[in-house]
Amino acid sequence: MVARGRAAGALKMFTTVPAPDHETLEILAAIADQAAMAIDNAQLFGEARQSARRQEALGQTGLALASELSPPNVLGKIVELACEVTDARYGALGVLGADGRLDDF
């Protein structure tokens, strides 16, 4: 199965007929084309949804940075949003001090 020039999957058929006729092969090809388009559409939808989530998180991060004056609160919000966008269970952010060591974590 091919969608937009890329392999999307494979369709395998088992039959008791020695060799399917031309019409049957055309029907199977049409079914494979429809399946490939459905797979491709599902992948595109997933990519679009993930992109929208990232854009929303960036917007929320900008709002957090603009509205929050407390650095620990801003950093905490950034970690929360990064975890949300990446579906991470945990996240952490470290801040380096002037000496190059972790000043805050």
Coordinates of C-alpha atoms in Angstrom, one line a residue:
M1 CA 0.0 0.0 0.0
V2 CA 1.4 3.4 -1.0
A3 CA 0.2 6.9 0.0
R4 CA 1.8 10.1 -1.3
G5 CA 4.7 8.0 -2.8
R6 CA 5.6 6.3 0.6
A7 CA 4.9 2.8 1.7
A8 CA 2.1 2.8 4.2
G9 CA 1.7 -1.0 4.8
A10 CA 1.0 -4.3 3.1
L11 CA -2.1 -6.2 2.2
K12 CA -1.9 -10.0 2.0
M13 CA -4.6 -12.1 0.6
F14 CA -5.2 -15.9 0.9
T15 CA -7.6 -17.5 -1.5
T16 CA -8.7 -21.0 -2.6
V17 CA -8.8 -19.7 -6.2
P18 CA -5.5 -20.5 -8.0
A19 CA -5.2 -17.1 -9.6
P20 CA -7.6 -14.1 -9.1
D21 CA -9.0 -12.6 -12.3
H22 CA -8.2 -9.1 -13.4
E23 CA -11.4 -7.6 -11.9
T24 CA -10.7 -9.1 -8.5
L25 CA -7.1 -7.7 -8.6
E26 CA -8.5 -4.3 -9.4
I27 CA -10.9 -4.4 -6.5
L28 CA -8.1 -5.5 -4.2
A29 CA -5.9 -2.7 -5.4
A30 CA -8.7 -0.2 -4.8
I31 CA -9.1 -1.6 -1.2
A32 CA -5.3 -1.3 -0.7
D33 CA -5.4 2.3 -1.9
Q34 CA -8.2 3.2 0.4
A35 CA -6.4 1.5 3.4
A36 CA -3.2 3.4 2.5
M37 CA -5.1 6.7 2.4
A38 CA -6.7 6.0 5.8
I39 CA -3.4 5.1 7.4
D40 CA -1.8 8.3 5.9
N41 CA -4.7 10.4 7.1
A42 CA -4.5 9.0 10.6
Q43 CA -0.7 9.7 10.7
L44 CA -1.2 13.3 9.3
F45 CA -4.0 13.9 11.9
G46 CA -1.7 12.7 14.7
E47 CA 1.1 15.0 13.5
A48 CA -1.2 18.0 13.3
R49 CA -2.6 17.3 16.8
Q50 CA 0.9 17.1 18.2
S51 CA 1.9 20.3 16.4
A52 CA -1.1 22.1 17.8
R53 CA -0.3 20.9 21.3
R54 CA 3.3 22.2 20.9
Q55 CA 2.0 25.6 19.6
E56 CA -0.4 25.8 22.5
A57 CA 2.4 25.0 25.0
L58 CA 4.6 27.7 23.5
G59 CA 1.8 30.2 23.8
Q60 CA 1.2 29.2 27.4
T61 CA 4.9 29.5 28.1
G62 CA 5.0 33.0 26.7
L63 CA 2.1 34.0 28.9
A64 CA 3.7 32.5 31.9
L65 CA 6.9 34.3 31.3
A66 CA 5.1 37.6 30.7
S67 CA 2.7 37.3 33.7
E68 CA 4.9 35.7 36.4
L69 CA 7.5 37.6 38.3
S70 CA 8.8 34.8 40.4
P71 CA 11.6 32.9 38.7
P72 CA 10.9 29.6 40.5
N73 CA 7.2 29.8 39.4
V74 CA 8.2 30.6 35.8
L75 CA 10.6 27.7 35.7
G76 CA 8.1 25.3 37.2
K77 CA 5.5 26.3 34.6
I78 CA 8.0 25.7 31.8
V79 CA 8.8 22.3 33.1
E80 CA 5.1 21.5 33.4
L81 CA 4.4 22.6 29.9
A82 CA 7.4 20.7 28.5
C83 CA 6.2 17.5 30.2
E84 CA 2.7 18.0 28.8
V85 CA 4.0 18.5 25.2
T86 CA 6.3 15.5 25.3
D87 CA 4.0 13.3 27.4
A88 CA 6.7 13.0 29.9
R89 CA 5.9 11.7 33.4
Y90 CA 8.7 13.8 35.1
G91 CA 10.7 16.8 34.2
A92 CA 13.4 18.9 35.8
L93 CA 15.2 22.1 35.0
G94 CA 18.4 23.3 36.5
V95 CA 19.7 26.9 36.7
L96 CA 23.4 27.5 36.6
G97 CA 25.0 30.1 38.9
A98 CA 27.8 32.5 38.1
D99 CA 30.3 29.8 39.1
G100 CA 28.9 27.3 36.5
R101 CA 27.4 25.0 39.1
L102 CA 23.7 24.3 39.7
D103 CA 22.3 27.2 41.6
D104 CA 18.7 26.0 41.5
F105 CA 17.0 22.8 40.5

